[in-house]
Short mmCIF file of C-alpha atoms and ligand atoms in Angstrom, two decimals:
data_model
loop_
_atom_site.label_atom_id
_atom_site.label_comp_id
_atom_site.label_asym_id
_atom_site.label_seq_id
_atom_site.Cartn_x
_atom_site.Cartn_y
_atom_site.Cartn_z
CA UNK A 220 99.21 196.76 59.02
CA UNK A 221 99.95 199.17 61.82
CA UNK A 222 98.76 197.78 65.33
CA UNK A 223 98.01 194.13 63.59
CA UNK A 224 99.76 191.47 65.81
CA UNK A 225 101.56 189.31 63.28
CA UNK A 226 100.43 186.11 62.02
CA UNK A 227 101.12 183.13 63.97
CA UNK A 228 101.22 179.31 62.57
CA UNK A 229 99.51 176.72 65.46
CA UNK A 230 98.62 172.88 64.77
CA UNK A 231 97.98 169.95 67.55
CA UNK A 232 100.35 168.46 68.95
CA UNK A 233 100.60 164.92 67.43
CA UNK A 234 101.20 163.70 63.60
CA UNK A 235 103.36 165.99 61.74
CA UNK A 236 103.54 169.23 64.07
CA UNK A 237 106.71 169.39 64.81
CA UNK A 238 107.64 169.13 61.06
CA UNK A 239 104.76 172.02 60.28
CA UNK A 240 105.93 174.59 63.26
CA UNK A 241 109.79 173.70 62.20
CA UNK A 242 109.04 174.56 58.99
CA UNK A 243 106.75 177.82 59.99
CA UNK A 244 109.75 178.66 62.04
CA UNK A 245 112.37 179.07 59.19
CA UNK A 246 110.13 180.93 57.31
CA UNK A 247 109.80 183.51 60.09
CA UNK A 248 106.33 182.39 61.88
CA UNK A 249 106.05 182.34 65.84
CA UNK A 250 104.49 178.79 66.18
CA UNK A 251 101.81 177.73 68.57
CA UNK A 252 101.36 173.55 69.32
CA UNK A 253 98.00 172.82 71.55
CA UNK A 254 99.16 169.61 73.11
CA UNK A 255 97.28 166.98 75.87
CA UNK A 256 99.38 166.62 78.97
CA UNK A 257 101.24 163.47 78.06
CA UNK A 258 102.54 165.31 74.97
CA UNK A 259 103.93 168.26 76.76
CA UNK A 260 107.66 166.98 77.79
CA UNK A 261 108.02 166.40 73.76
CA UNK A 262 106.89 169.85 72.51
CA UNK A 263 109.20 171.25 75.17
CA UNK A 264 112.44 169.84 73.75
CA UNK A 265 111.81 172.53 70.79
CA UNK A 266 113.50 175.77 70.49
CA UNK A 267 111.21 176.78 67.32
CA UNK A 268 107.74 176.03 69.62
CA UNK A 269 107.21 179.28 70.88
CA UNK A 270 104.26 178.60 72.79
CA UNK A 271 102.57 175.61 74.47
CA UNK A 272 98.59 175.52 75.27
CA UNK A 273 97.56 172.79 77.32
CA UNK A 274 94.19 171.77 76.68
CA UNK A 275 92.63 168.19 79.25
CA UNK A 276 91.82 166.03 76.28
CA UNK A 277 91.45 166.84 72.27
CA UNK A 278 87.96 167.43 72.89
CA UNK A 279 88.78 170.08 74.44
CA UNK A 280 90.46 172.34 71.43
CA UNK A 281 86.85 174.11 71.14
CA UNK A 282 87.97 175.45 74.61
CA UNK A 283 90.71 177.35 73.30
CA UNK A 284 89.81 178.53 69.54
CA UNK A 285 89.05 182.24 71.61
CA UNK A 286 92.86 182.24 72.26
CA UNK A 287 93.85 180.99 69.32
CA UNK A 288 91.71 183.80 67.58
CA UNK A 289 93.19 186.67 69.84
CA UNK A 290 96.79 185.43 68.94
CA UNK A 291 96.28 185.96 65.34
CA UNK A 292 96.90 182.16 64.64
CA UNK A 293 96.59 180.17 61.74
CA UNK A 294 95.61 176.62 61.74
CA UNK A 295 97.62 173.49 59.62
CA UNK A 296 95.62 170.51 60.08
CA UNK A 297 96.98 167.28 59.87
CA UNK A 298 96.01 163.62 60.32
CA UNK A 299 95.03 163.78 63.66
CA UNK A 300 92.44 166.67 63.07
CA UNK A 301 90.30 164.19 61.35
CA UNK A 302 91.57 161.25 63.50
CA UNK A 303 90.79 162.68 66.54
CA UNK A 304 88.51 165.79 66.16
CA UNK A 305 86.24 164.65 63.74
CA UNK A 306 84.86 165.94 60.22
CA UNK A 307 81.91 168.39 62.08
CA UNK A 308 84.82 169.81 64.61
CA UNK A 309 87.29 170.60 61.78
CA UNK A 310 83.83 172.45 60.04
CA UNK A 311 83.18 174.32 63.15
CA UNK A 312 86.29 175.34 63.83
CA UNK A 313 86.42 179.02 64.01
CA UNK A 314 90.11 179.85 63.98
CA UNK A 315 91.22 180.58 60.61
CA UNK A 316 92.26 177.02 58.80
CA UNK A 317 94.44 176.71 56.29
CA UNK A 318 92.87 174.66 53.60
CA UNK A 319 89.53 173.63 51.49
CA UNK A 320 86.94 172.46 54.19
CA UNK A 321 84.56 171.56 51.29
CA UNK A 322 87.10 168.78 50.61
CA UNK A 323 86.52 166.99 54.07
CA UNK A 324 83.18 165.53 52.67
CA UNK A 325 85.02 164.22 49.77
CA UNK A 326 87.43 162.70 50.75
CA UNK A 327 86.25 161.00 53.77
CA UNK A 328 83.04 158.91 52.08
CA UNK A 329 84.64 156.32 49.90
CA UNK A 330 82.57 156.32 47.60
CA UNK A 331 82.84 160.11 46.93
CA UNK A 332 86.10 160.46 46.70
CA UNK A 333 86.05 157.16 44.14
CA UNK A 334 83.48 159.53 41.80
CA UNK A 335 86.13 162.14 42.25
CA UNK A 336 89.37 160.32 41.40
CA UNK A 337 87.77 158.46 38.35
CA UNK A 338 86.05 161.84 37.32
CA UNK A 339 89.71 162.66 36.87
CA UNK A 340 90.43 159.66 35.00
CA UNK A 341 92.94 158.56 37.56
CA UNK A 342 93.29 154.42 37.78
CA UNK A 343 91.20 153.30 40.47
CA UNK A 344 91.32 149.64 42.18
CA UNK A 345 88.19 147.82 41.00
CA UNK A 346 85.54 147.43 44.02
CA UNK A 347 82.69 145.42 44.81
CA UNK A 348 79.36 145.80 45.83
CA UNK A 349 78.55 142.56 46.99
CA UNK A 350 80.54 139.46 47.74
CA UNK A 351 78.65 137.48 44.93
CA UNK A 352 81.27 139.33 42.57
CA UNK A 353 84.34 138.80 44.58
CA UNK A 354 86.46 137.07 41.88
CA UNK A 355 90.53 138.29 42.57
CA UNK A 356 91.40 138.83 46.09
CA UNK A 357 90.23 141.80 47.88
CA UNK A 358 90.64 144.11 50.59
CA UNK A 359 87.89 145.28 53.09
CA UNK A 360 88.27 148.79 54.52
CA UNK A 361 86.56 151.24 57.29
CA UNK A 362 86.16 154.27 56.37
CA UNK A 363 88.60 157.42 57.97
CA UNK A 364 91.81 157.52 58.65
CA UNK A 365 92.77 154.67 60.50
CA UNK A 366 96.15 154.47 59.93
CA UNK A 367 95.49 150.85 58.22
CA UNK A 368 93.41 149.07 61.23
CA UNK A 369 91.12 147.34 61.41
CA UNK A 370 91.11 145.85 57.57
CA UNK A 371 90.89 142.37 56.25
CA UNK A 372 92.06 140.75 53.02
CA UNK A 373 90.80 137.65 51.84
CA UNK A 374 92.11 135.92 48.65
CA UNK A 375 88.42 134.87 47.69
CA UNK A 376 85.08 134.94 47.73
CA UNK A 377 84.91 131.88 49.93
CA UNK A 378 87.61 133.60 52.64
CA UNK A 379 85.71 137.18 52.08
CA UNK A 380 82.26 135.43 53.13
CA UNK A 381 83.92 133.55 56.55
CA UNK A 382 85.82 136.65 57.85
CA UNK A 383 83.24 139.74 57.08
CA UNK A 384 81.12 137.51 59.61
CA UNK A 385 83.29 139.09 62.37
CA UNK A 386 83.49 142.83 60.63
CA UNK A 387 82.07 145.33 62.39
CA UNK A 388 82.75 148.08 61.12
CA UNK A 389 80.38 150.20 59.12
CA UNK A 390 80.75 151.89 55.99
CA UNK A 391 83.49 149.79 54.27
CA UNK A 392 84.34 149.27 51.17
CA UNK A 393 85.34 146.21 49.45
CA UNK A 394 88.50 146.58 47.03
CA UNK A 395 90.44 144.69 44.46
CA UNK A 396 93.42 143.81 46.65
CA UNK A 397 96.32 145.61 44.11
CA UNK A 398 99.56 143.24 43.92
CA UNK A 399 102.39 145.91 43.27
CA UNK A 400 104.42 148.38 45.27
CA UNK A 401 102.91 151.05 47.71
CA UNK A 402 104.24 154.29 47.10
CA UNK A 403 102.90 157.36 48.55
CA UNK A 404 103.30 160.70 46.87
CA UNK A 405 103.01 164.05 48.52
CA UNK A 406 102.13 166.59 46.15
CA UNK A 407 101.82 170.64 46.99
CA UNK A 408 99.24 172.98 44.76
CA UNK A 409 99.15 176.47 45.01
CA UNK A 410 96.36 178.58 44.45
CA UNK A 411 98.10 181.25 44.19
CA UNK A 412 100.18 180.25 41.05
CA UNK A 413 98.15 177.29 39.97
CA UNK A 414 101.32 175.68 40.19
CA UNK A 415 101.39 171.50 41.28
CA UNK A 416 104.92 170.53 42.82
CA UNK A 417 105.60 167.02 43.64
CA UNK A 418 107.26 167.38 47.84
CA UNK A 419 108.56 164.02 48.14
CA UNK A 420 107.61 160.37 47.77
CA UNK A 421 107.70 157.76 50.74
CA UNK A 422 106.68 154.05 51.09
CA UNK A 423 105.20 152.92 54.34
CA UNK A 424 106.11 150.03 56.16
CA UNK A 425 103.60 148.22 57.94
CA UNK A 426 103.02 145.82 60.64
CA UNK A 427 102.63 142.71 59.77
CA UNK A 428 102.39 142.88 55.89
CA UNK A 429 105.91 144.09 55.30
CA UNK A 430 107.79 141.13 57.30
CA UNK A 431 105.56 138.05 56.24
CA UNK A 432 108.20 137.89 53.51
CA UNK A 433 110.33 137.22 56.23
CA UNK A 434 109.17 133.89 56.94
CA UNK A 435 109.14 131.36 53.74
CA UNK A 436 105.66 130.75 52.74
CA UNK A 437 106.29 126.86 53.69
CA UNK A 438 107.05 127.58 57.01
CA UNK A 439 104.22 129.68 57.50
CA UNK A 440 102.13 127.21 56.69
CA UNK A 441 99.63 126.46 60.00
CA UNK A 442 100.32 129.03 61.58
CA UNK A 443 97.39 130.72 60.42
CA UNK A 444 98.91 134.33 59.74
CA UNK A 445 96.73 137.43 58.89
CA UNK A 446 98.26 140.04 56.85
CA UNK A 447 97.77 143.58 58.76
CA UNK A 448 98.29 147.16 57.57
CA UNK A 449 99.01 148.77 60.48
CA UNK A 450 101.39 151.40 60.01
CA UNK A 451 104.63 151.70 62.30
CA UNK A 452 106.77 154.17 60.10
CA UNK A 453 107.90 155.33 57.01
CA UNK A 454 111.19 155.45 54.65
CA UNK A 455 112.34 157.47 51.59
CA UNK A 456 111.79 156.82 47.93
CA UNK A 457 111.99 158.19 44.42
CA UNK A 458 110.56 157.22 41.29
CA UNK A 459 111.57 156.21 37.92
CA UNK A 460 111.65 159.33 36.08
CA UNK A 461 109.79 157.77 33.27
CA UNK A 462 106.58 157.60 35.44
CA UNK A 463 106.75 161.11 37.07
CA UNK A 464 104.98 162.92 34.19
CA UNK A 465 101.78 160.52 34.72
CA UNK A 466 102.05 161.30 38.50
CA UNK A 467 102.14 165.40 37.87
CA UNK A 468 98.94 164.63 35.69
CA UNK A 469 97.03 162.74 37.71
CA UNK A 470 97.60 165.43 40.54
CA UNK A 471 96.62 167.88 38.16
CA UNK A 472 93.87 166.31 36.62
CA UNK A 473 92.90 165.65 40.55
CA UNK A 474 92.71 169.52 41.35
CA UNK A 475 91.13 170.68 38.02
CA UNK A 476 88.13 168.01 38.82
CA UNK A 477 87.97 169.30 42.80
CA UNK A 478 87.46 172.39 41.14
CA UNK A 479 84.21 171.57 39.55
CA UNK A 480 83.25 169.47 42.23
CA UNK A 481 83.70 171.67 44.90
CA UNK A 482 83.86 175.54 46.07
CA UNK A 483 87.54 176.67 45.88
CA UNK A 484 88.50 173.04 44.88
CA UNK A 485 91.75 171.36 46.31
CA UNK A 486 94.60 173.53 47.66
CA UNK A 487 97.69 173.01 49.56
CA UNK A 488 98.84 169.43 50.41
CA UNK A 489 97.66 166.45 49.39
CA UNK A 490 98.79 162.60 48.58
CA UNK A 491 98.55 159.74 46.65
CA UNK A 492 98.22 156.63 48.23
CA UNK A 493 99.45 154.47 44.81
CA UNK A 494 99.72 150.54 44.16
CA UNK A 495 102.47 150.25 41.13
CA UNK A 496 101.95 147.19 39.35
CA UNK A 497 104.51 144.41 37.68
CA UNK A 498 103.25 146.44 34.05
CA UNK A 499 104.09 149.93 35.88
CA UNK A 500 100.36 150.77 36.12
CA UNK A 501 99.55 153.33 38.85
CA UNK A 502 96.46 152.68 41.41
CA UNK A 503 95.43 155.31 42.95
CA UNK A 504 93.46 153.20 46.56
CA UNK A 505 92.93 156.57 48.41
CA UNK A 506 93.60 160.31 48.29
CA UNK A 507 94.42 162.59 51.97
CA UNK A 508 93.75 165.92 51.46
CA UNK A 509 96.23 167.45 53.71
CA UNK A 510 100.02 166.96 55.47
CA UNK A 511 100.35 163.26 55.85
CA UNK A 512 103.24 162.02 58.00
CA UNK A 513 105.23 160.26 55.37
CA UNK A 514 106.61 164.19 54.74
CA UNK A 515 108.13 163.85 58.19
CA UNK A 516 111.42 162.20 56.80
CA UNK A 517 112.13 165.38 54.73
CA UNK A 518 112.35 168.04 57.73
CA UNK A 519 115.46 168.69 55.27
CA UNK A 520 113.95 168.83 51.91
CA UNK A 521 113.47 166.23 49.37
CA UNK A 522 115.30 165.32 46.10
CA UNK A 523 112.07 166.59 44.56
CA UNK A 524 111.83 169.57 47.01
CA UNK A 525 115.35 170.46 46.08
CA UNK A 526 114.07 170.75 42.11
CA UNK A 527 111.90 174.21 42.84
CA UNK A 528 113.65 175.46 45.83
CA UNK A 529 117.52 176.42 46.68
CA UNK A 530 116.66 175.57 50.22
CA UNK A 531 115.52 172.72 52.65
CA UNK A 532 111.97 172.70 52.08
CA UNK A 533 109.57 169.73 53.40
CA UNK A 534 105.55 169.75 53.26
CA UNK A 535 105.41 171.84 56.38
CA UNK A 536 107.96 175.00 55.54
CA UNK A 537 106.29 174.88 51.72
CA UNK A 538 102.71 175.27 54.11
CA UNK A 539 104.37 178.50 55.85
CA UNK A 540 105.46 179.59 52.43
CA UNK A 541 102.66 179.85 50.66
CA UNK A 542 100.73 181.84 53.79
CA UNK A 543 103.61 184.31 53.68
CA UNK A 544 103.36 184.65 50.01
CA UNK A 545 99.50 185.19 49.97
CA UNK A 546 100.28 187.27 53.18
CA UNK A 547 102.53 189.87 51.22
CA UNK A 548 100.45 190.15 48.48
CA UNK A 549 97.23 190.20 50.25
CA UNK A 550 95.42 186.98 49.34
CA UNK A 551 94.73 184.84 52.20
CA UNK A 552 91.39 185.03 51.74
CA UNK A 553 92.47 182.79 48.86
CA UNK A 554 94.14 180.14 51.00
CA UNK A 555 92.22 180.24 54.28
CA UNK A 556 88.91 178.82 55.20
P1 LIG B 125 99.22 159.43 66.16
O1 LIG B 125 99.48 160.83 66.65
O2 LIG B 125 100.46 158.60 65.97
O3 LIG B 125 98.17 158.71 66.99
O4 LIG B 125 98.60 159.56 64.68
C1 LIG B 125 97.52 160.38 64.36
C2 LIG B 125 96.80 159.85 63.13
O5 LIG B 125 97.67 159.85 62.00
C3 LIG B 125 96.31 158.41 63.26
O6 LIG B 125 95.11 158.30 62.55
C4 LIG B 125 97.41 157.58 62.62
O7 LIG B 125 96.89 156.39 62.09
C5 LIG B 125 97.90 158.52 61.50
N1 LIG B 125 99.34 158.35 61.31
C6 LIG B 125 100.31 158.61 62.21
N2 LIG B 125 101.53 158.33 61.72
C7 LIG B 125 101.32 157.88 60.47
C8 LIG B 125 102.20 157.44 59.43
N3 LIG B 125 103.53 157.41 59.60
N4 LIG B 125 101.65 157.08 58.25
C9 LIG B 125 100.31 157.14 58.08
N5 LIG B 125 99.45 157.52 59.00
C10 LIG B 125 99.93 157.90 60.19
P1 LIG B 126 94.67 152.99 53.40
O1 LIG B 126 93.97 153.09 54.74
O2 LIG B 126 93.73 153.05 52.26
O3 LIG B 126 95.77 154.01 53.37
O4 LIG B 126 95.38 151.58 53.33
C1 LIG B 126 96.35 151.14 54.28
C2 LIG B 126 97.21 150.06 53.66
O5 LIG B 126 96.42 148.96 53.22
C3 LIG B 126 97.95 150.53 52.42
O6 LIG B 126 99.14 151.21 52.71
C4 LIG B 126 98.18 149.22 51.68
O7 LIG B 126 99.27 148.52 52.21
C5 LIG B 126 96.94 148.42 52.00
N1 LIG B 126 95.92 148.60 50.95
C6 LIG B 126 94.83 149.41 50.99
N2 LIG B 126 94.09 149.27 49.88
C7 LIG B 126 94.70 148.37 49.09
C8 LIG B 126 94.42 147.78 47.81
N3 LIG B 126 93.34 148.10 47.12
N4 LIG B 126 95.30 146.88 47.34
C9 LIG B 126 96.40 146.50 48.05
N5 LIG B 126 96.70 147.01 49.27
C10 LIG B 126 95.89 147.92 49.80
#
């Protein structure tokens, strides 16, 4: 459009930015990051950051939506939009966002997004409403995203009644504890093909649960170890082919139900957070409706990215894809909120 600045791709500094504005970068997007001070010196390092905004604190980013606005940018929210902004900031956000905001609801009360997932007949960790029906271990979780703090298992009703004496936090949710193998899948839908691609697949390792196995059970004995689930990083996985069809229906049964659930339904980004058990059953303990940082090993592309595309495409360049798609053929309002 003659005399229309171009469209410009900006996210917060933190998370999976640098993945998102790489990403926006190769596809041909100046990029924007709005960092806090002690994130500046990182952003800086980056050719394909074409322009810094400092903002005092993340409370701040209401301060700078005006400039945001008259630089024609478009917004990729990832974790730490809900992390640190909040659900009612994201809503009131007035710079254009790419994504579903009727999803935030959703996903971020448990029990919501548990109506959701089994609405689409995806397996679902059994949970409990009250500890008189504790009978397999269980898990007891905060809501948002955390990034796995603040949780405790117990292995029984007993354990569950001594340690929820020192919970605080408020809602939880009290889970089966799944006995299998975390595996996170990041899957991409397009609304403007009604196409669902599977990115890439990761496994989390976290601190301490992932090196108790370290220490034989007999010599942890006394020592009075709590498993924790706080995450310090991620690696690379694939699946056995033979259970890839049930993940592509389960995401698709997943954004066919968000579409009766919700206005506009599910678009762009999402994941799976998935137990697999010993009988190859999928558990589906929590869905994240946007970028989550396990797509930050495949800056590069994916073994599954490399499927649909002849080029290097992660989470964050199939993001700046899809806005210049719906840019050229005039649908943004179908992809923006
Ligand atoms: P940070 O910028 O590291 O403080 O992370 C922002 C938010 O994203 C926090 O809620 C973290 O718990 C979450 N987060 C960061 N890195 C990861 C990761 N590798 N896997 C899962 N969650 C993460
Ligand atoms: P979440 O905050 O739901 O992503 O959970 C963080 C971590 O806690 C996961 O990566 C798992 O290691 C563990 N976890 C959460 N829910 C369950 C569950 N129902 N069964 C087993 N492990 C779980």
């Amino acid at each position: 459009m003659a005399g229309r600045k171009a469209y410009k791709i900006a996210t917060l500094g933190s998370h999976s930015a640098l993945q998102i504005l790489k990403g926006a970068r190769d596809e041909g997007f100046s990029t924007i990051v709005v960092v806090t001070p002690d994130r500046y010196s990182l952003y800086k390092r980056f050719k394909f950051i074409g322009k810094i905004i400092e903002i005092k604190s993340l409370s701040d980013f209401p301060k700078v939506e005006n400039q945001l606005i008259w630089e024609n940018a478009i917004i990729v929210p990832h974790g730490s939009f809900v992390a640190y902004l909040g659900i009612d900031e994201n809503k009131k956000m007035k710079v254009p966002y790419f994504g579903n905001r009727e999803v935030l609801d959703w996903e971020s009360d448990r029990i919501k997004q548990r109506e959701w997932l089994q609405k689409a007949r995806v397996p679902v960790p059994k949970r409990y409403t009250k500890a008189s029906e504790i009978d397999a271990p269980v898990i007891v979780k905060s809501y948002g995203a955390s990034g796995g703090h603040g949780y405790f298992f117990a292995k029984n009703k007993k354990e569950f009644t001594s340690r929820f004496k020192n919970f605080k936090a408020r809602p939880y949710i009290i889970q089966e504890y799944v006995i299998g193998v975390p595996l996170y899948i990041h899957y991409f839908y397009s609304p403007l093909t009604n196409q669902l691609e599977i990115l890439s697949i990761d496994k989390r390792y976290e601190t301490n649960v992932d090196s108790l196995g370290r220490i034989p059970s007999q010599n942890q004995q006394g020592l009075g170890i709590e498993p924790s689930f706080v995450v310090v990083g991620n690696s690379p996985l694939t699946l056995r082919e033979s259970l890839l069809a049930e993940a592509f229906e389960m995401g698709e049964r997943v954004v066919k139900t968000s579409q009766e659930l919700m206005p506009g339904g599910i678009w762009g980004p999402f994941c799976f957070e998935t137990i697999i058990t010993p009988e190859q059953k999928f558990s589906i303990i929590e869905i994240s409706c946007r970028i989550v940082a396990g797509t930050n090993l495949f800056v590069t592309g994916s073994p599954y990215s490399a499927l649909y595309y002849n080029k290097e495409v992660s989470t964050g360049r199939r993001i700046a894809m899809e806005i210049k798609a719906a840019i050229k053929t005039g649908q943004l309002n179908k992809i923006l909120d």
